[in-house]
XYZ file of C-alpha atoms in Angstrom:
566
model
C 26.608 6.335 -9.554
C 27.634 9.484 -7.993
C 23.960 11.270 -8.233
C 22.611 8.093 -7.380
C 24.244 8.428 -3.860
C 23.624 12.109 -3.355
C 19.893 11.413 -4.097
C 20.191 8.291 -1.664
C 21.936 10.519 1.341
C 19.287 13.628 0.462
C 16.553 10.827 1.285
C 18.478 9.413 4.099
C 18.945 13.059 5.370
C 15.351 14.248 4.574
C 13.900 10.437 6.435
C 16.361 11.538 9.848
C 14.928 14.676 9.977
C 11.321 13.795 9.653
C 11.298 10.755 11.982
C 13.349 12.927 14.759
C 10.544 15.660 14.696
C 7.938 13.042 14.839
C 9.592 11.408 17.963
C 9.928 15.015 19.261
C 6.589 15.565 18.245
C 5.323 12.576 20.426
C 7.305 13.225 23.402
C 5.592 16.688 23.729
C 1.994 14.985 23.345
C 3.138 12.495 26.276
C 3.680 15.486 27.830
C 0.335 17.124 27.308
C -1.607 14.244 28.687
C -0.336 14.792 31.762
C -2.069 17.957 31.969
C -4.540 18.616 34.557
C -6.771 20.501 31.774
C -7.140 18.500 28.638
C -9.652 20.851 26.928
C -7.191 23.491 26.602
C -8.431 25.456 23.366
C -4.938 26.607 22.840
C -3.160 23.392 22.298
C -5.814 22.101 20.506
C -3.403 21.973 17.964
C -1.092 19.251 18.980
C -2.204 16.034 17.398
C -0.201 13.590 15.847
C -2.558 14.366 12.895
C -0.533 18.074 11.670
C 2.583 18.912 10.954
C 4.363 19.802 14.828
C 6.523 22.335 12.694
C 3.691 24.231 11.438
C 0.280 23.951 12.826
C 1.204 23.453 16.663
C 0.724 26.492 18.748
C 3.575 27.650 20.219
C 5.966 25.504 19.008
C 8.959 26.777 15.653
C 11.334 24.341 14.129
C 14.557 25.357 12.493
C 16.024 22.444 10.251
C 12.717 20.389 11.206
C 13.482 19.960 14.527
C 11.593 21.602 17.331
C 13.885 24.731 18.773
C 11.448 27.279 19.894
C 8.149 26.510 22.563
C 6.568 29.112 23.515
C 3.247 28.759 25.604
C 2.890 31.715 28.539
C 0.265 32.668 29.147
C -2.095 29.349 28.401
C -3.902 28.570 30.956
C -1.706 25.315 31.510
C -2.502 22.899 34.440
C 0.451 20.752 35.511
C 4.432 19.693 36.075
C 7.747 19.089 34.444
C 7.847 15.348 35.461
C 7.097 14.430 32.432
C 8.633 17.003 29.990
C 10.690 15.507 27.588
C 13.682 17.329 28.532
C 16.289 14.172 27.202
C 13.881 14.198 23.381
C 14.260 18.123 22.537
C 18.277 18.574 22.076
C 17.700 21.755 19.701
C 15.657 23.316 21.793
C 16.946 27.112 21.950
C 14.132 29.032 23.724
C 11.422 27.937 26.349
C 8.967 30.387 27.561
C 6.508 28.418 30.500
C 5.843 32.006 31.921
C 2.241 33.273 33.466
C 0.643 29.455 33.721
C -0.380 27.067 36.767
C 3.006 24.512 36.624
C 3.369 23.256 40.181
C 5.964 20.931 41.722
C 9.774 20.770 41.204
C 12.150 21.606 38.545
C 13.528 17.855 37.467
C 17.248 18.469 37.401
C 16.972 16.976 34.284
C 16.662 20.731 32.474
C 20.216 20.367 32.271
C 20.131 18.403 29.490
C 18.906 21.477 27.096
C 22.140 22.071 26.604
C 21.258 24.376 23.364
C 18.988 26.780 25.608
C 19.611 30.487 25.442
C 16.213 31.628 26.870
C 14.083 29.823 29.507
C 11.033 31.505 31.529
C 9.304 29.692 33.996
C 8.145 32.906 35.671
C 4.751 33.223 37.449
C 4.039 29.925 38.242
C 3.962 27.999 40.977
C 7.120 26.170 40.959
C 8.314 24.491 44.403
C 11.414 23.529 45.749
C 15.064 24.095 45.525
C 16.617 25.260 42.418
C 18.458 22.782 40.300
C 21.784 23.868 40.080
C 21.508 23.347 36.456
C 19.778 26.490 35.799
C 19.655 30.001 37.004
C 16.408 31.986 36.540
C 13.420 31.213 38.363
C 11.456 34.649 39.928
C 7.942 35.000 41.562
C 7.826 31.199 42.085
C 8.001 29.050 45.741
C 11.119 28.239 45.356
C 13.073 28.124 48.430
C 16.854 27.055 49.653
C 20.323 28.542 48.742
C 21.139 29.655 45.632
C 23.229 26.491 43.946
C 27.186 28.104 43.972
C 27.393 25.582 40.700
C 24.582 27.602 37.794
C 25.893 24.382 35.930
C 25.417 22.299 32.658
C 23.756 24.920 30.345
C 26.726 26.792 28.880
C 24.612 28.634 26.367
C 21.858 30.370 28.573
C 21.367 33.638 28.079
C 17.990 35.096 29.955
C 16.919 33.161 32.817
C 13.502 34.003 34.373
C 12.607 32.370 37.624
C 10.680 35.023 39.711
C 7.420 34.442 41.325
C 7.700 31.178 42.028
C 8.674 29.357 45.085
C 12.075 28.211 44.038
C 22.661 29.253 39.789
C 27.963 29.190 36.613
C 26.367 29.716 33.033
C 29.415 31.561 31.584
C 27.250 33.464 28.931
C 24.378 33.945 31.075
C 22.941 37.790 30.378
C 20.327 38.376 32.989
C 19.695 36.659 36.261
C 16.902 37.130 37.693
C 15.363 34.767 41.104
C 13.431 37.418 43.012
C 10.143 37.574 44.537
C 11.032 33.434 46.199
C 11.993 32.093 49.337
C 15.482 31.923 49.013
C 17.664 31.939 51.532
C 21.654 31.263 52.805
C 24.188 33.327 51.697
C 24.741 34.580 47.510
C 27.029 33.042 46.288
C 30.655 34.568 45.818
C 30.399 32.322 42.486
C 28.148 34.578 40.696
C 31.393 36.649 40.662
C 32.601 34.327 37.698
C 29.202 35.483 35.328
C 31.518 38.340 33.577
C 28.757 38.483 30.876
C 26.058 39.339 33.065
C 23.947 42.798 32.566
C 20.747 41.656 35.025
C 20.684 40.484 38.577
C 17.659 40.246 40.735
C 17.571 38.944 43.958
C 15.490 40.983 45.740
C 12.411 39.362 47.526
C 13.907 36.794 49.284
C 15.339 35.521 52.165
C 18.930 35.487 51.741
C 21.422 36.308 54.426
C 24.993 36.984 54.858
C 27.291 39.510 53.617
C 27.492 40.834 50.190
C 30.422 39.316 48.522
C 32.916 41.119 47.271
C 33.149 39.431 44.203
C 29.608 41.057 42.578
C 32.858 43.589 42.002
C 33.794 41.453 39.058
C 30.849 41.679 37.105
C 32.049 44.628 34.821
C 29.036 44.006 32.324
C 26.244 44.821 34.880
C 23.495 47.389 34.505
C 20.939 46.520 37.062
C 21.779 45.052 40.857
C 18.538 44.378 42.520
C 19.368 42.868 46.129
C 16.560 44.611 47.876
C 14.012 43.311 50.813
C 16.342 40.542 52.220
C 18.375 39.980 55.216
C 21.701 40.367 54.001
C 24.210 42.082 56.556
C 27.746 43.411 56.870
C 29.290 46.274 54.888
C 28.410 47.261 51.314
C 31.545 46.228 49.394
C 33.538 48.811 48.141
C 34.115 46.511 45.419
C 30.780 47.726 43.962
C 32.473 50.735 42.831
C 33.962 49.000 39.729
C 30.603 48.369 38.283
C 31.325 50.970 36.097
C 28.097 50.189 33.752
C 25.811 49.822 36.556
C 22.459 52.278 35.955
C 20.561 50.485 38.876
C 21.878 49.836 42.587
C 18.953 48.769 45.026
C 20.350 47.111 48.281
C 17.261 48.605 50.543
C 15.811 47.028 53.090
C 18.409 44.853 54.450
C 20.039 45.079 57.597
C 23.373 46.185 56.247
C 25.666 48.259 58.617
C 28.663 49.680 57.991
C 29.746 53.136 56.176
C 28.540 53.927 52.665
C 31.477 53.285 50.450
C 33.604 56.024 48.864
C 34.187 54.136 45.531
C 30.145 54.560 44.857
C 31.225 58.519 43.743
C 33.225 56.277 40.784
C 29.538 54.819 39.384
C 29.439 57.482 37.268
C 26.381 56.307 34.678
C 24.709 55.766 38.068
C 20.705 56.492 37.677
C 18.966 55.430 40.984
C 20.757 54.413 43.836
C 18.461 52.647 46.647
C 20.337 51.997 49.956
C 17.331 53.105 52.439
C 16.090 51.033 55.449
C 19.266 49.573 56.421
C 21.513 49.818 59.245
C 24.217 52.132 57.248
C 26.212 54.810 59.586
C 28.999 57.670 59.213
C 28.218 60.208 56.827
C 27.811 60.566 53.297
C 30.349 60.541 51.078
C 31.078 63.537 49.593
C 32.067 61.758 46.523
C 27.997 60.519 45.758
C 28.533 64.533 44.121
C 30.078 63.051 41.252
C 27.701 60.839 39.802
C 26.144 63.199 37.372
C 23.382 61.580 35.539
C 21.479 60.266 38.854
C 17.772 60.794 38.998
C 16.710 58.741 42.366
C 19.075 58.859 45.336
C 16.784 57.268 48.670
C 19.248 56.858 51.724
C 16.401 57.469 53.752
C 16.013 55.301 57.363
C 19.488 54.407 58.305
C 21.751 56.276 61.082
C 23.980 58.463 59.003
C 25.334 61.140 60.860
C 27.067 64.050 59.729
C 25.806 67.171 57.673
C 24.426 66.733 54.315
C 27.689 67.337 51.486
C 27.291 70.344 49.588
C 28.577 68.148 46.345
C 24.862 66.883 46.525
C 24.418 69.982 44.806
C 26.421 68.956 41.657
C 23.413 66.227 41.587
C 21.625 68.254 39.229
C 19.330 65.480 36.957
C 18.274 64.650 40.299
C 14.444 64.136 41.061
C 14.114 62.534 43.952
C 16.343 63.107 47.233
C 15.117 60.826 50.305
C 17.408 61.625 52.933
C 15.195 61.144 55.975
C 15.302 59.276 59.207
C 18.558 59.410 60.016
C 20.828 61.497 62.425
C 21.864 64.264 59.725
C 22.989 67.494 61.732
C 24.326 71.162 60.397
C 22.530 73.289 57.959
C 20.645 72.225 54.444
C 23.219 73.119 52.222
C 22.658 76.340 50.129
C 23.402 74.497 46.856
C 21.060 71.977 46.735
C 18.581 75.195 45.194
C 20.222 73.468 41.995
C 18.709 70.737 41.893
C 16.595 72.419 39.374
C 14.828 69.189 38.201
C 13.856 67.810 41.836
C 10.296 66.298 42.205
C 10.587 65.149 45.776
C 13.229 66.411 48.687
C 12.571 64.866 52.111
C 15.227 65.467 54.996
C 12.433 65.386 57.952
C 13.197 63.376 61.229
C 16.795 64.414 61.548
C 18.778 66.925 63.528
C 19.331 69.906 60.794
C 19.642 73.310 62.253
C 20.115 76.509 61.081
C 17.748 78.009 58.777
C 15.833 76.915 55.653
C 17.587 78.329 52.409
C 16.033 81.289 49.893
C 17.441 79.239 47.436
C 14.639 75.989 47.991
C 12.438 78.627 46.182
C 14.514 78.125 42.867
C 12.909 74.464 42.842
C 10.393 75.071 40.550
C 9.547 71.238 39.891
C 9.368 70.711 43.155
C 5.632 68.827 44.497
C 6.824 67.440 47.798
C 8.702 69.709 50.583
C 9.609 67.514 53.721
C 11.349 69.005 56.315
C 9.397 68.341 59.488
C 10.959 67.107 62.943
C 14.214 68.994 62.944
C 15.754 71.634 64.919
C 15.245 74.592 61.596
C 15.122 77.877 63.134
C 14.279 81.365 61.752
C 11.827 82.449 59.560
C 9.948 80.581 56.659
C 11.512 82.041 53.258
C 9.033 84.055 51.494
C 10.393 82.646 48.090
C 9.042 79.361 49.091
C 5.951 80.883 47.446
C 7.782 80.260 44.278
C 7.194 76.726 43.989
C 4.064 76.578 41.664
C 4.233 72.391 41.795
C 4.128 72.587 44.984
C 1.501 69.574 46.786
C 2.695 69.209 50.049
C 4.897 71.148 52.515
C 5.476 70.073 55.442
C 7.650 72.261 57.869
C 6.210 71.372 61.542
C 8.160 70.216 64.660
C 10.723 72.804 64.430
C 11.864 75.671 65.996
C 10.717 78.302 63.161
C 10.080 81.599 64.223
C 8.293 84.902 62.528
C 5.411 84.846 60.593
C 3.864 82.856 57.776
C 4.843 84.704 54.763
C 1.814 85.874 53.132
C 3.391 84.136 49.201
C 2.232 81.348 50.593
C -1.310 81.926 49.301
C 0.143 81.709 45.706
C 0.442 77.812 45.917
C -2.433 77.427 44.444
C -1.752 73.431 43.853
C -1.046 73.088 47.384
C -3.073 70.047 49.410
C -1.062 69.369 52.612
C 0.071 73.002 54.811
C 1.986 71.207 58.130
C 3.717 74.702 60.161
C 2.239 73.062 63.663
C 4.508 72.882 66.478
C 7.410 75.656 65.561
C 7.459 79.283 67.146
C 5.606 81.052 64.232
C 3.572 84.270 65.436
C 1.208 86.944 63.857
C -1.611 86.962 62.063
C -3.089 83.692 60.192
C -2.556 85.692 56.298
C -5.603 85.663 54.596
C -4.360 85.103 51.241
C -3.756 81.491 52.563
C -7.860 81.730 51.591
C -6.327 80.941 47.664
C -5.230 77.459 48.415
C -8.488 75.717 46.801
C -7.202 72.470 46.643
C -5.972 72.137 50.296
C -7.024 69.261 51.557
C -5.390 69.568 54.988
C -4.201 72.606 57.136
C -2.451 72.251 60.173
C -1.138 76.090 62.042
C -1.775 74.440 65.571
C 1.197 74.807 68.370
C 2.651 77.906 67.945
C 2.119 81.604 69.237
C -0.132 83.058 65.996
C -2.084 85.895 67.542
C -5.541 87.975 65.765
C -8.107 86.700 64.563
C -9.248 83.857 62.318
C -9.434 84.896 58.538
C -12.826 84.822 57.272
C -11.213 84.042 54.056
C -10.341 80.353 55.144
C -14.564 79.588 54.312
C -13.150 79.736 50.336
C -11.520 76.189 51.363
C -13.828 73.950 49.689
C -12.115 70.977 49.700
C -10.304 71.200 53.054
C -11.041 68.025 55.328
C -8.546 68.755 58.378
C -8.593 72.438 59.933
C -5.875 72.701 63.125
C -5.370 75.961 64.662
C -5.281 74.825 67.970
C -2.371 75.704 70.747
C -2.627 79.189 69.395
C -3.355 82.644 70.934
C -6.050 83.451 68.825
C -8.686 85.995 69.495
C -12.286 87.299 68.043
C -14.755 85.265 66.788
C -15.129 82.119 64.595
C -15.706 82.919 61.197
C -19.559 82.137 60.435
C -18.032 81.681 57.327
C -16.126 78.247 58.372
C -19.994 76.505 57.493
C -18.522 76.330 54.053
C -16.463 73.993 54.542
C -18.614 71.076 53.811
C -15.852 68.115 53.373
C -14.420 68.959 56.893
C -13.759 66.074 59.363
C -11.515 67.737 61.945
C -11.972 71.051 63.551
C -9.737 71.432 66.407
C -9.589 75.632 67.098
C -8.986 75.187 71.294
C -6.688 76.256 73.551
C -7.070 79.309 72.342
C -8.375 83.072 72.722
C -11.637 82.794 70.800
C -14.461 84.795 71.452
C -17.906 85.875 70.581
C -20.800 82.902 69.849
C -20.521 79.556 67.967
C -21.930 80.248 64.626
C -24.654 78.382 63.696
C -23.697 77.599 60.555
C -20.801 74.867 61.988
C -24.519 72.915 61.931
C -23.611 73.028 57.942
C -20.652 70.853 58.721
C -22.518 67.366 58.017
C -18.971 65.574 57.122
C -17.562 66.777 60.481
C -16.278 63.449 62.471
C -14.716 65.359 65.731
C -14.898 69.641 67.025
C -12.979 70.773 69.560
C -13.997 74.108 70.851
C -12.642 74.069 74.440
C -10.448 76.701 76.529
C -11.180 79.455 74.531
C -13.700 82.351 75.545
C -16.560 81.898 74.127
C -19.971 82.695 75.101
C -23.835 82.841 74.337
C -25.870 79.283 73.884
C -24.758 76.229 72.368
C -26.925 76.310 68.608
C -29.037 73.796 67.761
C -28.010 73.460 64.561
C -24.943 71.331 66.117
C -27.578 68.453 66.282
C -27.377 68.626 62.615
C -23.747 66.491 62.646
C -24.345 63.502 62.284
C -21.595 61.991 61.487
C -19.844 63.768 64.693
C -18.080 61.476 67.165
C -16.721 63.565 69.576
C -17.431 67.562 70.730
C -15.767 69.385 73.212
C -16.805 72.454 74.380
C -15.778 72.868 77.620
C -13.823 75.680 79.561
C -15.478 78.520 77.960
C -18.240 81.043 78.688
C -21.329 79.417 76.892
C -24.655 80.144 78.674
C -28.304 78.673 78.170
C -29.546 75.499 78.266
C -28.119 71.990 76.352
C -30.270 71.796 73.002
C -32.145 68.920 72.365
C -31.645 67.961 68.921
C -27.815 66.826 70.529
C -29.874 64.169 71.362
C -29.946 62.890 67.597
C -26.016 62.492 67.457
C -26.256 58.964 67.659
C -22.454 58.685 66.985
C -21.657 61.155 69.355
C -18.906 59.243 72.113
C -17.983 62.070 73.908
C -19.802 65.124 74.798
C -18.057 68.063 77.162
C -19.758 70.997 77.900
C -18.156 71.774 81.845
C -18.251 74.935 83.132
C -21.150 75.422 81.218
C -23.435 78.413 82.858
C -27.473 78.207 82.114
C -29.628 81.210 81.956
């Protein structure tokens, strides 16, 4: 009797199982045939005809019942109306991502109460977020962000973003970005203590931070960036003691920068640029060691820079530009031995620049343009071998260009225009082959023009303009056959216009005026096609307007006053 009933309840058991996966199996096809694409090659799969548990793509049973549907990426035409969210109970994992699923989320997703992923990324989702679930990125999805993340008690990953669309105790990452959110966050989301992931960047959301983001001791990344959120950054933040990732930029947040941020010691890249942050910066940002981005850039810090900033030393990137930043760059940030990228233009530093910037051998961007720097440029700047762009102009730098300059060789962009720089133009700035743009103009350099700047090959923008240059023009500038700007006036220049500017058949605009020059205008000039505007008044020149200036079809302006024929 007692094997007859254990073979009777293994039937009974084996029957349940097989009839629930066919009714689960049904509800799914019910599904399908509301898809806008029927012919999907995909799903061809799904018939009533195989076994859901094996042959269907996408779909993995455990115990015979379905707990696992994966389709991204499927080319899927349709909705959720008709998903049989009440018919899978088991289900543990949905992945929707990368397809063409329009219109709402039914708030009846709260009924997989078993789910521990979903991704409904990249679709085209609509609509306000159900407050039964919390992950919906690069949707549609607009209004607030539910206070209540609801029903689903076992959700771990939640992907919402790009589409147009929040308490699940165990929920890992959170991520809603790229929507049209909007309203205030939450102070709820304080109460996800298992949280690692939040991204709500890409929205609209408003409001202050709330000071209850403080409690989320598990988090790694904080991704609030490109909203409108205002008020102070909570100090608050400074307990998130295993946050790598802080990106609040591009807000309109106001207020100081928080002491407590120095505590976020595992701290990798810290975003709080373009905002409406003031007072200076902490001193206390020294301590987090293992940094590698810090951008405070655009904001209206005051204050001189902290020496601590120095300490920074895994640092790579330093953005501390546009803002009101006064005093002297700090001698210690020359160890920042592993910096790519330092940029402290458009603010009010003074003093000089530091010897030690030439210990930055990584270093491929120098920005340090619209400030009130004063003194001479530091000959060990021609230490930085990486070196692609410098850019030093709109000072108040004085003395010459040192001549080490000519040893960075990977150099593209030279800006010294508009300091106090005098002397000779050094002729070892002839090594930079890969300078694309040069720009000496506005300042008091005196001799004559190196003959060695016709080795630029590649150079496209040639300023030396504003100047008190004297002699002639190089005949061997006609090798520069990728130039679009010539601009050598206002200055001493004399002698004749070599003919061989006619080589110049890339050259867009040529300003030759107030100098001295003299002799006939060549007409090779009519060779530049591509010229839009010459000026050549206030000199000397003699003879009569060529002819072939007649071909510049492009030409818009044309000044040749003062002009004295034969």
């Amino acid at each position: 009797m007692i094997p007859r009933i254990f073979y009777f309840l293994q039937f009974f058991t084996l029957f349940t199982v097989t009839f629930a996966s066919t009714e689960e199996a049904t509800a799914l096809l019910k599904w399908k045939a509301t898809f806008l694409n029927q012919n999907n090659s995909l799903l061809a799969s799904w018939t009533l005809s195989t076994d859901s548990c094996r042959d269907w793509y996408g779909v993995m049973c455990f115990n015979g019942r379905i707990n696992r549907l994966n389709i991204t990426n499927s080319s899927v035409v349709g909705t959720l109306y008709d998903f049989p969210f009440s018919s899978l109970p088991f289900l543990q994992y949905v992945d929707l991502s990368m397809n063409q699923f329009s219109g709402i989320i039914p708030p009846a997703i709260g009924n997989l109460t078993n789910l521990v992923y979903l991704d409904l990324s990249s679709n085209k989702f609509s609509g306000k977020i159900p407050p039964q679930i919390g992950s919906l990125s690069h949707s549609k999805l607009s209004g607030s962000i539910p206070a209540e993340i609801g029903k689903m008690k076992s959700l771990e990953n939640l992907f919402l973003q790009s589409n147009n669309l929040s308490g699940l105790p165990g929920l890992k990452i959170l991520y809603l970005h790229s929507n049209q959110l909007s309203g205030p966050i939450p102070s709820e989301l304080g109460n996800l203590k298992n949280l690692n992931d939040m991204a709500l960047s890409d929205n609209q959301l408003s409001g202050s931070i709330p000071t209850t983001l403080g409690d989320l001791m598990e988090l790694e990344t904080l991704y609030l960036y490109s909203n409108q959120l205002s008020g102070p950054i909570p100090s608050e933040l400074g307990n998130l003691k295993n946050l790598n990732v802080m990106e609040l930029n591009n807000n309109q947040l106001s207020g100081s920068i928080p002491t407590t941020l120095g505590d976020l010691i595992g701290l990798k890249i810290l975003y709080l640029h373009s905002n409406q942050l003031s007072g200076p910066i902490p001193t206390e940002l020294g301590n987090l060691k293992n940094l590698n981005d810090m951008e405070l850039s655009h904001n209206q810090l005051s204050g001189s820079i902290p020496t601590t900033l120095g300490d920074l030393t895994g640092l790579k990137i330093l953005y501390l530009y546009s803002n009101q930043l006064s005093g002297p760059i700090p001698n210690e940030l020359g160890n920042l031995k592993n910096l790519n990228d330092m940029a402290l233009s458009d603010n009010q530093l003074s003093g000089s620049i530091p010897t030690t910037l030439g210990d930055l051998m990584e270093l491929e961007t120098l920005y340090l343009y619209s400030n009130q720097l004063s003194g001479p440029i530091p000959s060990e700047l021609g230490n930085l071998k990486n070196l692609n762009e410098m850019e030093l102009s709109d000072n108040q730098l004085s003395g010459s260009i040192p001549t080490t300059l000519g040893d960075l060789i990977g150099l593209k962009i030279l800006y010294l225009h508009s300091n106090q720089l005098s002397g000779p133009i050094p002729t070892e700035l002839g090594n930079l082959k890969n300078l694309n743009d040069m720009e000496l103009s506005d300042n008091q350099l005196s001799g004559s023009i190196p003959t060695t700047l016709g080795d630029l090959t590649g150079l496209k923008i040639l300023y030396l303009h504003s100047n008190q240059l004297s002699g002639p023009i190089p005949s061997e500038l006609g090798n520069l056959k990728n130039l679009n700007d010539m601009m050598l006036s206002d200055n001493q220049l004399s002698g004749s216009i070599p003919t061989t500017l006619g080589d110049l058949t890339e050259l867009k605009t040529m300003y030759l005026y107030s100098n001295q020059l003299s002799g006939p205008i060549p007409s090779e000039l009519g060779n530049l096609k591509n010229l839009n505007d010459m000026e050549l008044s206030h000199n000397q020149l003699s003879g009569s307007i060529p002819t072939t200036l007649g071909d510049l079809i492009g030409l818009k302006i044309l000044l040749v006053v003062q002009f004295q024929p034969l």
